[in-house]
Amino acid sequence: MSIAISRRPVARTAVSLCIALYGIGTANAQTFSAVAPTPLQLKPAVDQAFAQMMASSAVTRLLDAVKADHERTIEDLKLLTEIEAPPFKEQKRAEAFLARMKALGLSDARIDTEGNVVGLRKGNGNGPKLLISAHLDTVFPAGTDVKVKQEGNKYSAPGISDDTRALTVLLSWLKVLNDNKVQTVGDLLFVGNTGEEELGNLRGIKRIFADHLDIDGMVGLEPAPDGTVLVLGTGSHRYEVTFKGPGGHSYGAFGQVPSAIHGMGRAIAKISEIQTPSVPKTTFTVGTVGGGTSVNTIAPDARMAVDIRSDAMAPLLETEKKVLAAIDEAVVEENKRWGVNTLGVSTRLIGDRPGGRTSPDQMIVEAATRANTAFGLKTVLAGASTDANVPMSLGIPAIIMGGGGKTGGFHALSEWIDLTDGWKGAQISLVTVLGLVGVQGVSEPLLVKRAPRTR
Amino acid sequence: MSIAISRRPVARTAVSLCIALYGIGTANAQTFSAVAPTPLQLKPAVDQAFAQMMASSAVTRLLDAVKADHERTIEDLKLLTEIEAPPFKEQKRAEAFLARMKALGLSDARIDTEGNVVGLRKGNGNGPKLLISAHLDTVFPAGTDVKVKQEGNKYSAPGISDDTRALTVLLSWLKVLNDNKVQTVGDLLFVGNTGEEELGNLRGIKRIFADHLDIDGMVGLEPAPDGTVLVLGTGSHRYEVTFKGPGGHSYGAFGQVPSAIHGMGRAIAKISEIQTPSVPKTTFTVGTVGGGTSVNTIAPDARMAVDIRSDAMAPLLETEKKVLAAIDEAVVEENKRWGVNTLGVSTRLIGDRPGGRTSPDQMIVEAATRANTAFGLKTVLAGASTDANVPMSLGIPAIIMGGGGKTGGFHALSEWIDLTDGWKGAQISLVTVLGLVGVQGVSEPLLVKRAPRTR
């Protein structure tokens, strides 16, 4: 997960704090800033469903079972955390997660072509299908020491909170639903997915949505404080751009050859003038540059990395189009300057995350808000780049919630989770999920069944 | 010395060859391409002086003495080469050279404030003052193995030809002039100077011309084949430019902070459109760039190295002015783009070599041409960046000649000199020098006495 930033000016200080926390892996717990106001008035159906659930002995028993299962989830957490899962190397952890899923009753669970662990817990028939997911991968390379260290209720290890805790919550839900024979109305698609982090570019969850055209919503679990609901998924496209020319002596070859650096400079100058909307917030930057051989050589090569982000897909693609056009125009101009055709450019997409947002008036957001209220928590609607970006970009209702515990130090070797009352987050997110798919004999599904997408 | 490049299209292949030879330190001997036609018709005074000298038994004796002294110069060559003289660390070699100069009769020789070894051999009174020089410094850092290796007449060691051979030729001239009691009409200012290479930026020879306002001409010695006369000194100014801003998250800080990379890109785009004259050839390039923190960070820093060269000072300075203006404008524009004032830039002059040329119709060029003819050699008028750039930029007649031997591999650890018939180059350049200052009882000085410059 990477944290998105509030668009509200008032939140600027908090934003900086978030980035700092995120970047340096401090011992302070992570927090999120609001990116949208929390809905105050909920739809009657939402209130009704949650009133019914919270009054139901079946649901109460189930939530008690989540708490009772808490200590056992910590054993799963140690087991899974200590199986390293670097980007593109999630297989071993996937196999362990699959084995646990099968043991807990999803006998037809399997690993798909992108390495995702996928198991369907069927509803009673005509309900919606909700994807519930956590990601298998961590940002840490192979060989990182992933041994879990414990100090009281605080557990430390790379990847332990982002996102291994969430994997164990999925397993716990599966166990308590089965132990308590809870029959949901809608289907629950349990997924431990690959490729959420960095260059994984959400490949796992993209595969899920490509293979399962009938998903009606998604609740993903990530390290987020109780009460936090992520509704904004900032999309990003990133490019590595390489300019290549013949190069030559700065004096001897002058006038005869183009400069890769001059070509790149022309491109950057054009990019720096691109206009983007502030809502949906859309941004761009040339983040890094390098190139050239020596001060007195007309540069034969230059390269830059470009980052384009947006809260919506249309302006992301529009801005990307402008960036790519600027690069092409720059090369034409630099060649024209010297009457040659020897400067070339290649662009490589190195980051590809779609973006979007789930409107606060969507049932899925109201359900999470109502679940928080039921547990005495205020809801903060926040943003980040997560697996939920994919359904958001497709217009499918999606949110990310926490799985319990206080967390910090993501993407740092000092990553930790404090599991004091950690069962609470697992209860809140579970009751949100149950509200969305409905519990047979207790409540109707809140999630709207959609017409299946077509390929 | 760094080799300049012919401006004549026909020489393009040869040019590339020169650069290649220069760059990779191959075993092939170095050659130069012509940058101007060799004068065909010489002034009568030139012919007369050389006819008189070549017919004079005093001069003949002197030239024989140069040949006879050849083996001894090789001992000086080994001695001086094996005293390392890295840029800005020429002192130890300077002291050894000073000691030799004093031993050979310039008892008032001394080391000046820039580390140059300076000794004056006076003429008989009212003649011109000719600077004859070779540089003490090499490009090689302290600790380089400078042990001389010999294979027949070929001697190899870093710095042995560029420019240690020339130092030994100056010493040999001093010895034979004194041994043979030759009285010149004009004064000979013997100089072993510092700071010719790279970041030395000609500091030694700049000091010489600042301290000695009455110098009327200069003959410098560098590794160049017999017959080669350097008349073009391409000037260069080099800048290191650093852009600095606050930086920030590519999404979170977008719109609030300028980008150091965008500012630099704007500058490069402007620089790439600068127009320069083709005669005097004037060039520019942004040779290297670097900057940024990560793809998703608005760059807090960016830096570039700019090379500006010209065969004449006026267009060099004009182009420099345009480059610096482009940089300033770019910073203003990038700040304006975001309504801030937080992007700054600093420029540092890292290379400062004045430029100019000595016209082929100058007495000093005709004298060298006539000397070559006297030895049966064709003259090639070539260019390079050498100590002679300084007098050329001041309008003082200056040339560079070879000191004898075939050479190659400059600035490479494989640098070598083949001293077969190496005495010949020392004879040709000495007779050029004598023609310029005149020999009492033999010839009148060809070099014109100038009004002393003022500070």
Coordinates of C-alpha atoms in Angstrom, one line a residue, chain A residues 39-377:
Chain A
P39 CA -21.5 10.5 5.4
L40 CA -23.6 11.7 8.3
Q41 CA -27.0 10.4 7.2
L42 CA -27.1 6.8 6.1
K43 CA -29.6 5.0 4.0
P44 CA -32.4 3.4 6.0
A45 CA -31.5 -0.1 4.6
V46 CA -28.0 0.3 6.1
D47 CA -29.2 1.2 9.5
Q48 CA -31.7 -1.6 9.3
A49 CA -29.3 -4.3 8.3
F50 CA -26.8 -3.4 11.0
A51 CA -29.5 -3.1 13.6
Q52 CA -30.6 -6.6 12.7
M53 CA -27.1 -8.0 12.7
M54 CA -26.0 -6.4 16.0
A55 CA -29.2 -7.7 17.6
S56 CA -28.7 -11.2 16.2
S57 CA -27.3 -13.9 18.5
A58 CA -25.7 -15.6 15.5
V59 CA -23.7 -12.6 14.6
T60 CA -22.8 -11.9 18.3
R61 CA -21.6 -15.4 18.6
L62 CA -19.6 -15.0 15.4
L63 CA -17.9 -11.8 16.7
D64 CA -17.1 -13.5 20.0
A65 CA -15.5 -16.3 18.0
V66 CA -13.3 -13.7 16.2
K67 CA -12.1 -12.5 19.6
A68 CA -11.6 -16.0 20.8
D69 CA -9.6 -16.9 17.7
H70 CA -7.3 -13.9 18.2
E71 CA -4.4 -15.8 19.8
R72 CA -4.5 -18.4 17.1
T73 CA -4.2 -15.8 14.4
I74 CA -0.9 -14.7 15.9
E75 CA 0.4 -18.2 15.3
D76 CA -0.7 -17.9 11.6
L77 CA 0.9 -14.4 11.5
K78 CA 4.3 -15.7 12.7
L79 CA 4.1 -18.7 10.3
L80 CA 3.2 -16.6 7.2
T81 CA 5.4 -13.6 8.0
E82 CA 8.4 -15.9 8.3
I83 CA 7.8 -17.2 4.7
E84 CA 9.4 -14.4 2.7
A85 CA 7.3 -13.1 -0.2
P86 CA 9.4 -10.6 -2.3
P87 CA 7.8 -9.0 -5.3
F88 CA 7.3 -11.7 -8.0
K89 CA 8.3 -14.4 -5.6
E90 CA 5.2 -14.9 -3.6
Q91 CA 4.8 -18.6 -4.5
K92 CA 6.0 -20.2 -1.3
R93 CA 3.8 -18.1 0.9
A94 CA 0.9 -18.6 -1.5
E95 CA 1.2 -22.3 -1.1
A96 CA 1.2 -22.0 2.7
F97 CA -1.8 -19.7 2.5
L98 CA -3.6 -22.1 0.2
A99 CA -3.0 -25.0 2.5
R100 CA -4.5 -23.1 5.4
M101 CA -7.5 -22.1 3.3
K102 CA -8.2 -25.7 2.3
A103 CA -7.7 -26.9 5.8
L104 CA -10.3 -24.4 7.0
G105 CA -12.9 -25.6 4.5
L106 CA -12.5 -24.0 1.1
S107 CA -11.6 -27.3 -0.5
D108 CA -11.7 -26.0 -4.1
A109 CA -9.3 -23.1 -3.4
R110 CA -6.5 -22.9 -5.9
I111 CA -3.7 -20.8 -7.2
D112 CA -4.5 -18.9 -10.4
T113 CA -2.3 -18.0 -13.4
E114 CA -1.0 -14.8 -11.6
G115 CA -0.1 -16.6 -8.4
N116 CA -3.2 -15.5 -6.5
V117 CA -4.8 -17.9 -3.9
V118 CA -8.5 -17.9 -4.7
G119 CA -11.3 -19.6 -2.8
L120 CA -15.1 -19.1 -3.1
R121 CA -17.3 -19.4 0.0
K122 CA -20.7 -19.6 -1.6
G123 CA -23.8 -17.8 -0.4
N124 CA -27.3 -19.2 -0.5
G125 CA -28.0 -18.4 -4.1
N126 CA -28.9 -15.1 -5.6
G127 CA -26.8 -12.6 -3.5
P128 CA -24.0 -10.4 -4.7
K129 CA -20.4 -11.5 -4.9
L130 CA -18.0 -9.7 -2.7
L131 CA -14.2 -10.0 -3.1
I132 CA -12.4 -10.0 0.2
S133 CA -8.7 -9.8 -0.1
A134 CA -5.3 -9.3 1.4
H135 CA -2.0 -9.3 -0.5
L136 CA 0.7 -11.9 -0.3
D137 CA 3.7 -9.9 -1.4
T138 CA 5.9 -7.6 0.6
V139 CA 8.4 -5.0 -0.7
F140 CA 11.3 -6.8 0.8
P141 CA 13.9 -8.6 -1.4
A142 CA 14.8 -12.2 -1.1
G143 CA 17.1 -12.9 1.8
T144 CA 15.7 -10.2 4.1
D145 CA 15.6 -11.4 7.7
V146 CA 11.9 -12.0 8.3
K147 CA 12.1 -13.5 11.7
V148 CA 9.3 -12.2 14.0
K149 CA 10.4 -10.4 17.1
Q150 CA 8.0 -10.0 20.0
E151 CA 7.8 -7.4 22.8
G152 CA 4.6 -7.9 24.7
N153 CA 1.8 -7.4 22.2
K154 CA 4.1 -5.8 19.7
Y155 CA 5.4 -7.9 16.9
S156 CA 8.1 -6.7 14.5
A157 CA 9.2 -8.1 11.1
P158 CA 9.3 -6.9 7.5
G159 CA 5.9 -7.3 6.0
I160 CA 4.2 -8.3 9.3
S161 CA 1.5 -5.6 9.1
D162 CA 1.6 -4.9 5.3
D163 CA 0.0 -7.2 4.6
T164 CA 0.5 -10.5 6.4
R165 CA -1.8 -9.5 9.3
A166 CA -4.6 -9.2 6.8
L167 CA -4.0 -12.6 5.4
T168 CA -4.5 -14.1 8.9
V169 CA -7.7 -12.1 9.4
L170 CA -9.1 -13.7 6.2
L171 CA -8.2 -17.1 7.5
S172 CA -9.8 -16.3 10.9
W173 CA -13.0 -15.2 9.2
L174 CA -13.1 -18.4 7.2
K175 CA -12.7 -20.4 10.4
V176 CA -15.3 -18.7 12.5
L177 CA -17.8 -18.6 9.7
N178 CA -17.4 -22.3 9.2
D179 CA -17.2 -23.2 12.9
N180 CA -20.4 -21.2 13.5
K181 CA -22.1 -22.4 10.4
V182 CA -22.9 -18.9 9.2
Q183 CA -24.6 -18.9 5.8
T184 CA -24.2 -15.7 3.9
V185 CA -26.7 -14.6 1.3
G186 CA -24.1 -13.4 -1.2
D187 CA -20.8 -15.1 -2.2
L188 CA -17.5 -14.3 -0.5
L189 CA -14.5 -14.6 -2.8
F190 CA -11.5 -15.1 -0.5
V191 CA -8.3 -14.0 -2.2
G192 CA -4.6 -13.8 -1.1
N193 CA -3.2 -11.9 -4.1
T194 CA 0.2 -11.2 -5.6
G195 CA 1.7 -8.1 -7.0
E196 CA 0.3 -5.3 -4.9
E197 CA 3.6 -3.6 -4.1
E198 CA 5.8 -1.5 -6.3
L199 CA 6.5 -3.0 -9.7
G200 CA 4.0 -5.7 -9.1
N201 CA 1.6 -3.0 -10.4
L202 CA -1.4 -4.7 -9.0
R203 CA -1.0 -7.6 -11.3
G204 CA -2.6 -10.0 -8.9
I205 CA -5.8 -8.1 -8.4
K206 CA -6.0 -7.2 -12.1
R207 CA -6.0 -10.9 -12.9
I208 CA -8.8 -11.4 -10.3
F209 CA -11.0 -8.8 -12.0
A210 CA -10.2 -10.2 -15.4
D211 CA -11.1 -13.7 -14.4
H212 CA -14.1 -12.9 -12.3
L213 CA -16.5 -10.7 -14.3
D214 CA -19.3 -11.0 -11.7
I215 CA -17.6 -9.3 -8.7
D216 CA -20.0 -6.7 -7.2
G217 CA -17.7 -5.1 -4.7
M218 CA -14.5 -5.4 -2.8
V219 CA -13.4 -5.1 0.8
G220 CA -9.6 -5.3 0.9
L221 CA -7.6 -5.4 4.2
E222 CA -4.5 -3.4 4.7
P223 CA -2.8 -1.9 7.7
A224 CA -5.1 1.0 8.6
P225 CA -6.3 2.1 12.0
D226 CA -9.8 1.0 13.2
G227 CA -12.2 3.5 11.7
T228 CA -10.2 4.3 8.6
V229 CA -11.9 3.5 5.3
L230 CA -10.0 4.0 2.1
V231 CA -12.2 5.3 -0.7
L232 CA -9.7 7.0 -3.0
G233 CA -7.3 5.1 -5.1
T234 CA -4.8 7.4 -6.8
G235 CA -3.8 6.0 -10.1
S236 CA -0.3 6.3 -11.5
H237 CA 1.5 5.6 -14.7
R238 CA 5.3 5.8 -14.6
Y239 CA 7.7 5.9 -17.5
E240 CA 11.3 5.4 -18.0
V241 CA 12.3 7.4 -21.0
T242 CA 15.7 6.9 -22.8
F243 CA 17.1 9.2 -25.4
K244 CA 19.9 8.0 -27.6
G245 CA 22.0 9.7 -30.2
P246 CA 25.4 9.2 -31.8
G247 CA 27.2 11.5 -29.4
G248 CA 30.4 13.2 -30.3
H249 CA 33.1 15.7 -29.3
S250 CA 31.5 18.9 -28.0
Y251 CA 33.6 21.0 -30.4
G252 CA 34.5 18.5 -33.2
A253 CA 31.0 17.1 -33.7
F254 CA 29.1 20.3 -33.0
G255 CA 26.5 21.0 -35.6
Q256 CA 26.5 17.5 -36.9
V257 CA 24.9 15.5 -34.1
P258 CA 21.9 16.0 -31.8
S259 CA 22.3 15.8 -28.1
A260 CA 20.4 13.3 -26.1
I261 CA 20.5 15.7 -23.1
H262 CA 19.3 18.6 -25.2
G263 CA 16.5 16.4 -26.5
M264 CA 15.5 15.4 -23.0
G265 CA 15.7 19.0 -21.8
R266 CA 13.3 20.1 -24.5
A267 CA 11.0 17.3 -23.4
I268 CA 11.2 18.3 -19.7
A269 CA 10.5 22.0 -20.6
K270 CA 7.4 21.0 -22.4
I271 CA 6.2 18.6 -19.7
S272 CA 6.7 21.3 -17.1
E273 CA 4.1 23.4 -18.8
I274 CA 1.4 20.7 -18.9
Q275 CA -1.9 21.8 -17.2
T276 CA -3.8 19.3 -15.1
P277 CA -7.1 19.6 -13.2
S278 CA -7.0 20.1 -9.5
V279 CA -10.2 18.0 -9.1
P280 CA -9.8 15.1 -9.8
K281 CA -6.3 15.9 -8.5
T282 CA -3.9 15.0 -11.3
T283 CA -0.1 15.4 -11.0
F284 CA 3.1 14.8 -12.9
T285 CA 6.8 15.1 -12.4
V286 CA 10.1 14.2 -14.0
G287 CA 11.5 12.6 -10.8
T288 CA 15.0 11.6 -11.9
V289 CA 17.3 12.4 -14.7
G290 CA 20.8 11.2 -15.7
G291 CA 22.9 11.2 -18.8
G292 CA 26.0 12.2 -20.6
T293 CA 29.6 11.0 -20.8
S294 CA 31.7 14.1 -19.9
V295 CA 31.3 17.8 -19.9
N296 CA 32.9 18.0 -23.4
T297 CA 31.0 15.3 -25.1
I298 CA 27.7 15.8 -26.9
A299 CA 25.6 13.4 -24.8
P300 CA 24.9 10.1 -26.6
D301 CA 22.4 9.1 -24.0
A302 CA 20.0 10.5 -21.4
R303 CA 17.2 9.0 -19.3
M304 CA 14.5 10.2 -17.1
A305 CA 11.7 8.8 -15.0
V306 CA 8.3 10.3 -15.1
D307 CA 5.5 9.9 -12.6
I308 CA 1.9 10.7 -13.5
R309 CA -0.9 10.4 -11.0
S310 CA -4.6 11.1 -10.8
D311 CA -7.6 10.4 -8.7
A312 CA -9.4 9.5 -11.9
M313 CA -8.5 7.6 -15.0
A314 CA -9.6 10.1 -17.7
P315 CA -7.3 12.9 -16.6
L316 CA -4.5 10.4 -15.9
L317 CA -4.7 9.1 -19.5
E318 CA -5.0 12.7 -20.8
T319 CA -1.9 13.8 -18.9
E320 CA 0.0 10.7 -20.0
K321 CA -0.9 11.5 -23.6
K322 CA 0.5 15.0 -23.2
V323 CA 3.7 13.8 -21.6
L324 CA 4.3 11.3 -24.4
A325 CA 3.5 13.9 -27.0
A326 CA 6.0 16.3 -25.4
I327 CA 8.7 13.7 -25.6
D328 CA 8.1 12.9 -29.2
E329 CA 7.9 16.6 -30.2
A330 CA 11.2 17.3 -28.3
V331 CA 13.0 14.6 -30.3
V332 CA 11.7 16.0 -33.5
E333 CA 12.8 19.5 -32.5
E334 CA 16.3 18.4 -31.5
N335 CA 16.8 16.5 -34.7
K336 CA 15.5 19.5 -36.7
R337 CA 17.8 21.9 -34.9
W338 CA 20.8 20.1 -36.5
G339 CA 19.1 18.9 -39.7
V340 CA 19.5 15.3 -38.7
N341 CA 17.4 12.3 -37.7
T342 CA 19.8 10.5 -35.4
L343 CA 18.2 11.2 -32.0
G344 CA 15.8 8.5 -30.9
V345 CA 13.8 7.9 -27.8
S346 CA 12.2 4.9 -26.2
T347 CA 9.6 4.9 -23.4
R348 CA 8.9 2.0 -21.1
L349 CA 5.9 1.8 -18.8
I350 CA 7.4 0.9 -15.4
G351 CA 4.4 1.7 -13.3
D352 CA 0.8 1.1 -14.2
R353 CA -1.8 1.6 -11.5
P354 CA -5.3 2.5 -12.5
G355 CA -7.1 5.0 -10.2
G356 CA -10.5 6.0 -9.1
R357 CA -12.6 6.6 -6.1
T358 CA -15.6 5.1 -4.4
S359 CA -18.2 7.8 -3.8
P360 CA -19.0 8.3 -0.1
D361 CA -22.7 7.7 -0.9
Q362 CA -22.1 4.2 -2.1
M363 CA -23.6 1.5 0.0
I364 CA -20.2 -0.1 0.6
V365 CA -18.9 3.1 2.2
E366 CA -22.0 3.6 4.3
A367 CA -21.8 0.0 5.5
A368 CA -18.3 0.5 6.7
T369 CA -19.3 3.8 8.3
R370 CA -22.2 2.1 10.1
A371 CA -20.0 -0.8 11.2
N372 CA -17.6 1.7 12.8
T373 CA -20.4 3.4 14.5
A374 CA -21.6 0.1 15.9
F375 CA -18.2 -0.2 17.5
G376 CA -18.2 3.4 18.8
L377 CA -15.7 4.6 16.2

